[in-house]
Amino acid sequence: MEASAPGRARRGWRRARAADSPLSRAAVVLVVSALVLWAPPSGEAAAGGAGPQLPEIFILLGHFNIVFSVKVYVMLHQKSPHVLCVTQRLRNSELIDPSFQWHGPKGKIISGRTLTAQITSTGSLVFQNFEESMSGVYTCFLEYKPTVEEVIKNLQLKYVVYAYREPHYYYQFTARYHAAPCNSIYNISFEKKLLQILSKLVLDLSCEVSLLKSECHRVKMQRAGLQNELFFTFSGKCMQFFKENEAKNLIERFFNQQVEVLGRRAEPLPEIYYIEGTLQMVWINRCFPGYGMNILKHPRCPECCVICSPGSYNSRDGIHCLQCNSSLVFGAKAC
């Protein structure tokens, strides 16, 4: 056992006062489990729509027969705002015998009411359950007379409609443990036990902890030679956003109390134990594949994960859409 071997420095624990709480008891359970799982036999050596609600959309136009493009953002699987087929000036004017016709992506005509879209009696387009594949360019053709005596006027209004979704928020935390030899089954058993305890800690908050990565490495210490260490990466996600910080505090207290439990132990230390000060927690804000954030391109939806435009894809950082110039569809996950 590394920590109790002569001449080896003990790292990652300090003595502290006892705290009788569920968290400290969980830490005790983990340390006791380590003793049970990793104590060597006698005589043998041990071997990681919400969002902006847009108002009715309209375009400022001074002349007819001019095509303008306006960006519209619709939350995935939600109902859209009304996309108007009139300008702001015409919105409050009388229109004689108005006729509205909407064309969707690839020029497909939208008519009446379907499961996915509806055209109101005043010509507004409303999406019912917006899907990724519905993103694209939509054009409204309006015909009307300003007065009975005047000739028919024509107007085209063009919109680029984007699906968007909320970012994927979660905590990612890493921790290191002194470990049994890297090929030992005891490390696997410990990994499962640790995940069970962490999951139980945040269960009442409707949160979950998932193991993202577990690696065992041999680490050379300045005065302790080589020792085995487990490197864990977990994610912590909650159903309710405001519970995230509470879950983070519980996890931090759990690791701190492991140090306290070890500090109250007489030698020898267990084969596997938490290395004090190695817990690191970061707030992750990423988009799902095929989506990205771009405040310059989407200033009206700066914190939205907007579907990537054709010819772009979601980058490895999970935040931005990068150009690839080969994809012809919205939401490309790769090029």
mmCIF file of C-alpha atoms in Angstrom:
data_model
loop_
_atom_site.group_PDB
_atom_site.id
_atom_site.type_symbol
_atom_site.label_atom_id
_atom_site.label_comp_id
_atom_site.label_asym_id
_atom_site.label_seq_id
_atom_site.Cartn_x
_atom_site.Cartn_y
_atom_site.Cartn_z
ATOM 1 C CA MET A 1 0.000 0.000 0.000
ATOM 2 C CA GLU A 2 1.553 3.215 -1.209
ATOM 3 C CA ALA A 3 0.560 5.591 1.550
ATOM 4 C CA SER A 4 1.816 3.376 4.381
ATOM 5 C CA ALA A 5 5.029 2.137 2.766
ATOM 6 C CA PRO A 6 8.223 3.392 4.490
ATOM 7 C CA GLY A 7 9.784 6.499 2.947
ATOM 8 C CA ARG A 8 6.738 7.422 0.840
ATOM 9 C CA ALA A 9 5.100 10.785 1.326
ATOM 10 C CA ARG A 10 1.445 10.778 2.278
ATOM 11 C CA ARG A 11 -0.367 13.189 0.025
ATOM 12 C CA GLY A 12 -3.905 14.493 -0.028
ATOM 13 C CA TRP A 13 -5.163 14.458 3.548
ATOM 14 C CA ARG A 14 -5.184 16.581 6.690
ATOM 15 C CA ARG A 15 -6.593 16.267 10.167
ATOM 16 C CA ALA A 16 -9.854 18.085 10.904
ATOM 17 C CA ARG A 17 -12.689 18.090 13.405
ATOM 18 C CA ALA A 18 -15.450 15.546 12.947
ATOM 19 C CA ALA A 19 -18.766 16.640 11.426
ATOM 20 C CA ASP A 20 -21.762 14.436 12.000
ATOM 21 C CA SER A 21 -23.810 14.916 8.825
ATOM 22 C CA PRO A 22 -25.164 12.741 5.978
ATOM 23 C CA LEU A 23 -22.341 13.985 3.813
ATOM 24 C CA SER A 24 -19.660 13.065 6.327
ATOM 25 C CA ARG A 25 -21.258 9.669 6.812
ATOM 26 C CA ALA A 26 -21.145 9.190 3.022
ATOM 27 C CA ALA A 27 -17.458 10.058 3.065
ATOM 28 C CA VAL A 28 -16.902 7.563 5.883
ATOM 29 C CA VAL A 29 -18.742 4.897 3.873
ATOM 30 C CA LEU A 30 -16.490 5.565 0.909
ATOM 31 C CA VAL A 31 -13.309 5.309 2.968
ATOM 32 C CA VAL A 32 -14.556 2.196 4.756
ATOM 33 C CA SER A 33 -15.425 0.711 1.361
ATOM 34 C CA ALA A 34 -11.892 1.412 0.259
ATOM 35 C CA LEU A 35 -10.567 -0.469 3.290
ATOM 36 C CA VAL A 36 -12.865 -3.425 2.632
ATOM 37 C CA LEU A 37 -12.121 -3.565 -1.078
ATOM 38 C CA TRP A 38 -8.427 -2.840 -1.015
ATOM 39 C CA ALA A 39 -7.002 -4.131 2.255
ATOM 40 C CA PRO A 40 -4.446 -6.791 1.233
ATOM 41 C CA PRO A 41 -4.829 -10.319 2.512
ATOM 42 C CA SER A 42 -2.851 -11.177 5.620
ATOM 43 C CA GLY A 43 0.822 -11.776 4.829
ATOM 44 C CA GLU A 44 0.466 -10.680 1.178
ATOM 45 C CA ALA A 45 1.501 -7.485 -0.594
ATOM 46 C CA ALA A 46 -1.255 -5.352 -2.116
ATOM 47 C CA ALA A 47 -1.207 -5.575 -5.860
ATOM 48 C CA GLY A 48 -16.849 13.940 -17.673
ATOM 49 C CA GLY A 49 -41.188 28.549 -26.469
ATOM 50 C CA ALA A 50 -38.429 29.439 -23.529
ATOM 51 C CA GLY A 51 -35.752 31.932 -24.563
ATOM 52 C CA PRO A 52 -36.348 35.267 -26.259
ATOM 53 C CA GLN A 53 -40.038 35.648 -27.081
ATOM 54 C CA LEU A 54 -40.092 37.645 -30.283
ATOM 55 C CA PRO A 55 -43.066 39.918 -31.032
ATOM 56 C CA GLU A 56 -44.965 39.753 -34.290
ATOM 57 C CA ILE A 57 -42.427 40.042 -37.055
ATOM 58 C CA PHE A 58 -42.687 42.816 -39.598
ATOM 59 C CA ILE A 59 -40.440 44.602 -42.117
ATOM 60 C CA LEU A 60 -39.933 48.316 -42.643
ATOM 61 C CA LEU A 61 -40.379 48.990 -46.356
ATOM 62 C CA GLY A 62 -40.707 52.274 -48.176
ATOM 63 C CA HIS A 63 -41.525 50.793 -51.591
ATOM 64 C CA PHE A 64 -43.313 47.832 -53.039
ATOM 65 C CA ASN A 65 -41.800 44.921 -54.956
ATOM 66 C CA ILE A 66 -38.599 44.956 -52.871
ATOM 67 C CA VAL A 67 -37.525 41.736 -51.287
ATOM 68 C CA PHE A 68 -36.081 42.003 -47.765
ATOM 69 C CA SER A 69 -34.734 39.212 -45.587
ATOM 70 C CA VAL A 70 -35.573 39.113 -41.885
ATOM 71 C CA LYS A 71 -34.284 36.523 -39.399
ATOM 72 C CA VAL A 72 -36.885 34.725 -37.306
ATOM 73 C CA TYR A 73 -36.046 32.368 -34.418
ATOM 74 C CA VAL A 74 -38.385 29.579 -33.378
ATOM 75 C CA MET A 75 -37.669 27.334 -30.408
ATOM 76 C CA LEU A 76 -37.411 23.688 -31.341
ATOM 77 C CA HIS A 77 -40.703 21.774 -30.831
ATOM 78 C CA GLN A 78 -42.557 24.987 -29.902
ATOM 79 C CA LYS A 79 -45.132 27.263 -31.525
ATOM 80 C CA SER A 80 -43.724 30.268 -33.368
ATOM 81 C CA PRO A 81 -44.723 33.931 -33.134
ATOM 82 C CA HIS A 82 -46.889 35.254 -35.955
ATOM 83 C CA VAL A 83 -44.781 35.926 -39.038
ATOM 84 C CA LEU A 84 -46.611 38.756 -40.789
ATOM 85 C CA CYS A 85 -47.156 39.175 -44.497
ATOM 86 C CA VAL A 86 -47.423 42.988 -44.263
ATOM 87 C CA THR A 87 -45.089 45.863 -43.528
ATOM 88 C CA GLN A 88 -45.430 48.006 -40.437
ATOM 89 C CA ARG A 89 -47.038 50.759 -42.512
ATOM 90 C CA LEU A 90 -49.512 48.415 -44.162
ATOM 91 C CA ARG A 91 -50.308 46.695 -40.892
ATOM 92 C CA ASN A 92 -52.454 49.631 -39.804
ATOM 93 C CA SER A 93 -53.870 50.415 -43.250
ATOM 94 C CA GLU A 94 -56.923 49.203 -45.122
ATOM 95 C CA LEU A 95 -56.152 46.601 -47.762
ATOM 96 C CA ILE A 96 -58.757 45.911 -50.418
ATOM 97 C CA ASP A 97 -59.076 42.274 -51.481
ATOM 98 C CA PRO A 98 -55.748 41.144 -50.026
ATOM 99 C CA SER A 99 -54.328 37.832 -51.223
ATOM 100 C CA PHE A 100 -51.555 36.025 -49.349
ATOM 101 C CA GLN A 101 -49.414 33.160 -50.551
ATOM 102 C CA TRP A 102 -46.525 31.602 -48.613
ATOM 103 C CA HIS A 103 -43.688 29.613 -50.141
ATOM 104 C CA GLY A 104 -41.472 27.510 -47.907
ATOM 105 C CA PRO A 105 -37.954 26.158 -48.455
ATOM 106 C CA LYS A 106 -37.329 24.963 -52.010
ATOM 107 C CA GLY A 107 -40.347 26.996 -53.158
ATOM 108 C CA LYS A 108 -42.965 24.660 -51.689
ATOM 109 C CA ILE A 109 -46.361 26.369 -51.349
ATOM 110 C CA ILE A 110 -47.878 26.440 -47.867
ATOM 111 C CA SER A 111 -51.642 26.497 -47.786
ATOM 112 C CA GLY A 112 -54.400 26.582 -45.173
ATOM 113 C CA ARG A 113 -53.622 24.639 -42.015
ATOM 114 C CA THR A 114 -51.406 21.594 -41.583
ATOM 115 C CA LEU A 115 -49.959 19.718 -38.629
ATOM 116 C CA THR A 116 -46.835 21.850 -38.771
ATOM 117 C CA ALA A 117 -47.991 25.278 -40.025
ATOM 118 C CA GLN A 118 -51.034 27.526 -40.294
ATOM 119 C CA ILE A 119 -51.833 30.610 -42.365
ATOM 120 C CA THR A 120 -54.254 32.881 -40.540
ATOM 121 C CA SER A 121 -57.075 34.843 -42.168
ATOM 122 C CA THR A 122 -54.855 37.935 -42.146
ATOM 123 C CA GLY A 123 -52.008 36.119 -43.889
ATOM 124 C CA SER A 124 -49.710 35.494 -40.922
ATOM 125 C CA LEU A 125 -47.682 32.280 -40.880
ATOM 126 C CA VAL A 126 -47.620 30.347 -37.602
ATOM 127 C CA PHE A 127 -45.568 27.192 -37.036
ATOM 128 C CA GLN A 128 -47.176 24.696 -34.666
ATOM 129 C CA ASN A 129 -44.386 22.282 -33.728
ATOM 130 C CA PHE A 130 -41.176 23.547 -35.236
ATOM 131 C CA GLU A 131 -38.638 20.939 -36.313
ATOM 132 C CA GLU A 132 -35.025 21.273 -37.420
ATOM 133 C CA SER A 133 -35.931 20.349 -40.997
ATOM 134 C CA MET A 134 -38.363 23.287 -41.201
ATOM 135 C CA SER A 135 -35.535 25.838 -40.969
ATOM 136 C CA GLY A 136 -34.978 27.763 -44.167
ATOM 137 C CA VAL A 137 -36.150 30.642 -46.348
ATOM 138 C CA TYR A 138 -39.857 31.526 -46.362
ATOM 139 C CA THR A 139 -41.354 34.071 -48.782
ATOM 140 C CA CYS A 140 -44.766 35.718 -48.643
ATOM 141 C CA PHE A 141 -46.378 37.138 -51.775
ATOM 142 C CA LEU A 142 -49.001 39.794 -51.070
ATOM 143 C CA GLU A 143 -51.445 41.250 -53.591
ATOM 144 C CA TYR A 144 -53.876 44.029 -52.619
ATOM 145 C CA LYS A 145 -55.458 47.335 -53.628
ATOM 146 C CA PRO A 146 -54.897 50.442 -51.504
ATOM 147 C CA THR A 147 -58.328 51.693 -52.646
ATOM 148 C CA VAL A 148 -61.025 50.312 -54.873
ATOM 149 C CA GLU A 149 -60.008 52.661 -57.687
ATOM 150 C CA GLU A 150 -56.290 51.875 -57.659
ATOM 151 C CA VAL A 151 -54.505 49.042 -59.456
ATOM 152 C CA ILE A 152 -53.296 45.911 -57.711
ATOM 153 C CA LYS A 153 -50.062 46.242 -55.773
ATOM 154 C CA ASN A 154 -47.570 43.423 -55.230
ATOM 155 C CA LEU A 155 -45.204 42.850 -52.367
ATOM 156 C CA GLN A 156 -42.702 40.140 -51.464
ATOM 157 C CA LEU A 157 -41.456 39.594 -47.933
ATOM 158 C CA LYS A 158 -38.661 37.135 -47.298
ATOM 159 C CA TYR A 159 -37.729 35.523 -43.962
ATOM 160 C CA VAL A 160 -34.914 33.206 -42.935
ATOM 161 C CA VAL A 161 -36.400 31.034 -40.185
ATOM 162 C CA TYR A 162 -34.013 29.339 -37.760
ATOM 163 C CA ALA A 163 -34.690 26.644 -35.203
ATOM 164 C CA TYR A 164 -33.009 27.316 -31.868
ATOM 165 C CA ARG A 165 -32.800 25.590 -28.522
ATOM 166 C CA GLU A 166 -31.552 26.342 -25.032
ATOM 167 C CA PRO A 167 -27.853 25.718 -24.378
ATOM 168 C CA HIS A 168 -26.822 22.508 -22.669
ATOM 169 C CA TYR A 169 -25.874 23.660 -19.147
ATOM 170 C CA TYR A 170 -24.078 21.467 -16.640
ATOM 171 C CA TYR A 171 -21.223 21.308 -14.159
ATOM 172 C CA GLN A 172 -18.156 19.315 -15.059
ATOM 173 C CA PHE A 173 -15.862 18.324 -12.252
ATOM 174 C CA THR A 174 -12.651 16.360 -11.961
ATOM 175 C CA ALA A 175 -11.011 14.664 -8.977
ATOM 176 C CA ARG A 176 -7.963 12.489 -8.379
ATOM 177 C CA TYR A 177 -7.509 9.505 -6.087
ATOM 178 C CA HIS A 178 -4.547 7.457 -4.946
ATOM 179 C CA ALA A 179 -5.236 4.103 -6.532
ATOM 180 C CA ALA A 180 -4.464 0.442 -6.573
ATOM 181 C CA PRO A 181 -2.268 -0.735 -9.470
ATOM 182 C CA CYS A 182 -3.849 0.348 -12.734
ATOM 183 C CA ASN A 183 -4.743 -3.200 -13.800
ATOM 184 C CA SER A 184 -6.519 -3.912 -10.504
ATOM 185 C CA ILE A 185 -10.232 -4.751 -10.434
ATOM 186 C CA TYR A 186 -10.419 -2.823 -7.147
ATOM 187 C CA ASN A 187 -10.235 0.445 -9.086
ATOM 188 C CA ILE A 188 -13.319 -0.513 -11.104
ATOM 189 C CA SER A 189 -15.239 -1.430 -7.953
ATOM 190 C CA PHE A 190 -14.263 1.871 -6.355
ATOM 191 C CA GLU A 191 -15.333 3.814 -9.439
ATOM 192 C CA LYS A 192 -18.818 2.283 -9.268
ATOM 193 C CA LYS A 193 -19.098 2.964 -5.534
ATOM 194 C CA LEU A 194 -18.061 6.585 -5.927
ATOM 195 C CA LEU A 195 -20.574 7.167 -8.729
ATOM 196 C CA GLN A 196 -23.368 5.611 -6.648
ATOM 197 C CA ILE A 197 -22.632 7.887 -3.673
ATOM 198 C CA LEU A 198 -22.426 11.051 -5.795
ATOM 199 C CA SER A 199 -25.681 10.184 -7.584
ATOM 200 C CA LYS A 200 -27.454 9.597 -4.274
ATOM 201 C CA LEU A 201 -26.224 12.923 -2.885
ATOM 202 C CA VAL A 202 -28.060 14.976 -5.529
ATOM 203 C CA LEU A 203 -31.029 12.676 -6.127
ATOM 204 C CA ASP A 204 -33.429 14.733 -3.989
ATOM 205 C CA LEU A 205 -32.597 17.812 -6.094
ATOM 206 C CA SER A 206 -33.701 16.012 -9.282
ATOM 207 C CA CYS A 207 -30.092 16.091 -10.435
ATOM 208 C CA GLU A 208 -27.889 13.363 -11.826
ATOM 209 C CA VAL A 209 -24.177 12.688 -11.885
ATOM 210 C CA SER A 210 -22.623 10.872 -14.817
ATOM 211 C CA LEU A 211 -19.122 9.534 -15.225
ATOM 212 C CA LEU A 212 -17.574 11.023 -18.361
ATOM 213 C CA LYS A 213 -14.074 9.612 -18.092
ATOM 214 C CA SER A 214 -11.997 7.450 -15.776
ATOM 215 C CA GLU A 215 -8.266 6.930 -16.294
ATOM 216 C CA CYS A 216 -5.501 5.372 -14.221
ATOM 217 C CA HIS A 217 -1.949 6.700 -14.552
ATOM 218 C CA ARG A 218 1.386 6.169 -12.865
ATOM 219 C CA VAL A 219 2.592 9.478 -11.466
ATOM 220 C CA LYS A 220 6.165 10.230 -10.385
ATOM 221 C CA MET A 221 6.270 12.252 -7.180
ATOM 222 C CA GLN A 222 9.313 14.312 -6.138
ATOM 223 C CA ARG A 223 9.952 12.409 -2.906
ATOM 224 C CA ALA A 224 7.631 9.444 -3.100
ATOM 225 C CA GLY A 225 8.635 7.666 -6.280
ATOM 226 C CA LEU A 226 5.973 6.296 -8.591
ATOM 227 C CA GLN A 227 2.381 5.959 -7.454
ATOM 228 C CA ASN A 228 -0.890 5.082 -9.152
ATOM 229 C CA GLU A 229 -3.631 7.668 -9.443
ATOM 230 C CA LEU A 230 -7.211 7.603 -10.737
ATOM 231 C CA PHE A 231 -8.329 10.640 -12.750
ATOM 232 C CA PHE A 232 -12.132 11.026 -12.738
ATOM 233 C CA THR A 233 -14.259 13.408 -14.826
ATOM 234 C CA PHE A 234 -17.970 13.727 -13.977
ATOM 235 C CA SER A 235 -20.880 15.841 -15.172
ATOM 236 C CA GLY A 236 -23.627 17.136 -12.906
ATOM 237 C CA LYS A 237 -26.967 18.109 -14.452
ATOM 238 C CA CYS A 238 -30.259 19.159 -12.848
ATOM 239 C CA MET A 239 -33.807 19.183 -14.197
ATOM 240 C CA GLN A 240 -34.287 22.633 -12.658
ATOM 241 C CA PHE A 241 -31.638 25.207 -13.461
ATOM 242 C CA PHE A 242 -31.727 26.916 -10.032
ATOM 243 C CA LYS A 243 -30.789 23.626 -8.319
ATOM 244 C CA GLU A 244 -27.394 23.476 -10.060
ATOM 245 C CA ASN A 245 -25.557 25.583 -7.487
ATOM 246 C CA GLU A 246 -27.037 23.623 -4.574
ATOM 247 C CA ALA A 247 -25.874 20.371 -6.145
ATOM 248 C CA LYS A 248 -22.413 21.860 -6.704
ATOM 249 C CA ASN A 249 -22.167 22.789 -3.012
ATOM 250 C CA LEU A 250 -23.160 19.269 -1.908
ATOM 251 C CA ILE A 251 -20.502 17.708 -4.113
ATOM 252 C CA GLU A 252 -17.816 20.092 -2.855
ATOM 253 C CA ARG A 253 -18.737 19.359 0.777
ATOM 254 C CA PHE A 254 -18.598 15.631 0.121
ATOM 255 C CA PHE A 255 -15.016 15.794 -1.146
ATOM 256 C CA ASN A 256 -13.957 18.119 1.685
ATOM 257 C CA GLN A 257 -15.386 15.701 4.248
ATOM 258 C CA GLN A 258 -13.452 12.824 2.720
ATOM 259 C CA VAL A 259 -10.328 14.759 3.672
ATOM 260 C CA GLU A 260 -11.669 15.207 7.212
ATOM 261 C CA VAL A 261 -12.433 11.491 7.534
ATOM 262 C CA LEU A 262 -8.926 10.569 6.393
ATOM 263 C CA GLY A 263 -7.478 13.082 8.845
ATOM 264 C CA ARG A 264 -9.137 11.283 11.748
ATOM 265 C CA ARG A 265 -7.828 7.863 10.681
ATOM 266 C CA ALA A 266 -4.877 6.120 12.198
ATOM 267 C CA GLU A 267 -2.427 4.581 9.796
ATOM 268 C CA PRO A 268 -2.416 2.766 7.477
ATOM 269 C CA LEU A 269 -4.450 4.737 4.930
ATOM 270 C CA PRO A 270 -6.666 2.809 2.507
ATOM 271 C CA GLU A 271 -5.245 1.769 -0.827
ATOM 272 C CA ILE A 272 -7.537 4.223 -2.623
ATOM 273 C CA TYR A 273 -8.313 7.660 -1.244
ATOM 274 C CA TYR A 274 -9.076 11.205 -2.431
ATOM 275 C CA ILE A 275 -6.120 13.531 -3.040
ATOM 276 C CA GLU A 276 -6.821 16.774 -1.254
ATOM 277 C CA GLY A 277 -7.141 19.871 -3.438
ATOM 278 C CA THR A 278 -7.630 18.041 -6.747
ATOM 279 C CA LEU A 279 -11.374 18.719 -7.062
ATOM 280 C CA GLN A 280 -11.985 21.171 -9.923
ATOM 281 C CA MET A 281 -15.456 22.305 -11.026
ATOM 282 C CA VAL A 282 -16.282 24.321 -14.155
ATOM 283 C CA TRP A 283 -19.563 25.564 -15.611
ATOM 284 C CA ILE A 284 -20.153 24.155 -19.104
ATOM 285 C CA ASN A 285 -22.357 26.000 -21.586
ATOM 286 C CA ARG A 286 -22.522 24.153 -24.875
ATOM 287 C CA CYS A 287 -24.816 23.671 -27.820
ATOM 288 C CA PHE A 288 -26.060 20.357 -29.123
ATOM 289 C CA PRO A 289 -24.545 19.015 -32.363
ATOM 290 C CA GLY A 290 -25.752 21.006 -35.371
ATOM 291 C CA TYR A 291 -26.295 24.203 -33.316
ATOM 292 C CA GLY A 292 -24.087 27.124 -32.336
ATOM 293 C CA MET A 293 -23.994 30.629 -30.822
ATOM 294 C CA ASN A 294 -23.030 33.722 -32.789
ATOM 295 C CA ILE A 295 -23.843 37.143 -31.345
ATOM 296 C CA LEU A 296 -22.735 38.873 -34.561
ATOM 297 C CA LYS A 297 -24.855 36.777 -36.885
ATOM 298 C CA HIS A 298 -27.808 36.425 -34.485
ATOM 299 C CA PRO A 299 -27.870 39.626 -32.367
ATOM 300 C CA ARG A 300 -31.568 39.147 -31.542
ATOM 301 C CA CYS A 301 -30.848 35.734 -30.062
ATOM 302 C CA PRO A 302 -27.305 36.110 -28.652
ATOM 303 C CA GLU A 303 -27.489 33.334 -26.032
ATOM 304 C CA CYS A 304 -29.493 30.926 -28.163
ATOM 305 C CA CYS A 305 -28.090 27.794 -29.714
ATOM 306 C CA VAL A 306 -29.199 28.502 -33.282
ATOM 307 C CA ILE A 307 -29.219 25.812 -35.937
ATOM 308 C CA CYS A 308 -26.137 25.972 -38.136
ATOM 309 C CA SER A 309 -26.743 27.468 -41.577
ATOM 310 C CA PRO A 310 -26.135 25.412 -44.717
ATOM 311 C CA GLY A 311 -22.425 25.137 -45.338
ATOM 312 C CA SER A 312 -21.537 25.159 -41.646
ATOM 313 C CA TYR A 313 -21.390 22.686 -38.782
ATOM 314 C CA ASN A 314 -21.055 22.586 -34.995
ATOM 315 C CA SER A 315 -17.408 22.859 -33.903
ATOM 316 C CA ARG A 316 -15.687 20.702 -31.309
ATOM 317 C CA ASP A 317 -15.993 23.402 -28.645
ATOM 318 C CA GLY A 318 -19.780 22.922 -28.741
ATOM 319 C CA ILE A 319 -20.337 26.677 -29.131
ATOM 320 C CA HIS A 320 -19.693 27.862 -32.672
ATOM 321 C CA CYS A 321 -20.740 26.900 -36.193
ATOM 322 C CA LEU A 322 -17.800 26.664 -38.600
ATOM 323 C CA GLN A 323 -17.903 27.009 -42.367
ATOM 324 C CA CYS A 324 -17.308 23.882 -44.421
ATOM 325 C CA ASN A 325 -18.874 24.872 -47.780
ATOM 326 C CA SER A 326 -20.069 21.368 -48.562
ATOM 327 C CA SER A 327 -23.328 20.914 -46.658
ATOM 328 C CA LEU A 328 -26.568 22.080 -48.284
ATOM 329 C CA VAL A 329 -28.856 21.572 -45.287
ATOM 330 C CA PHE A 330 -29.503 23.397 -42.038
ATOM 331 C CA GLY A 331 -28.146 21.795 -38.902
ATOM 332 C CA ALA A 332 -25.288 19.816 -40.418
ATOM 333 C CA LYS A 333 -23.511 17.879 -37.660
ATOM 334 C CA ALA A 334 -20.433 17.332 -39.835
ATOM 335 C CA CYS A 335 -19.222 18.126 -43.329
#
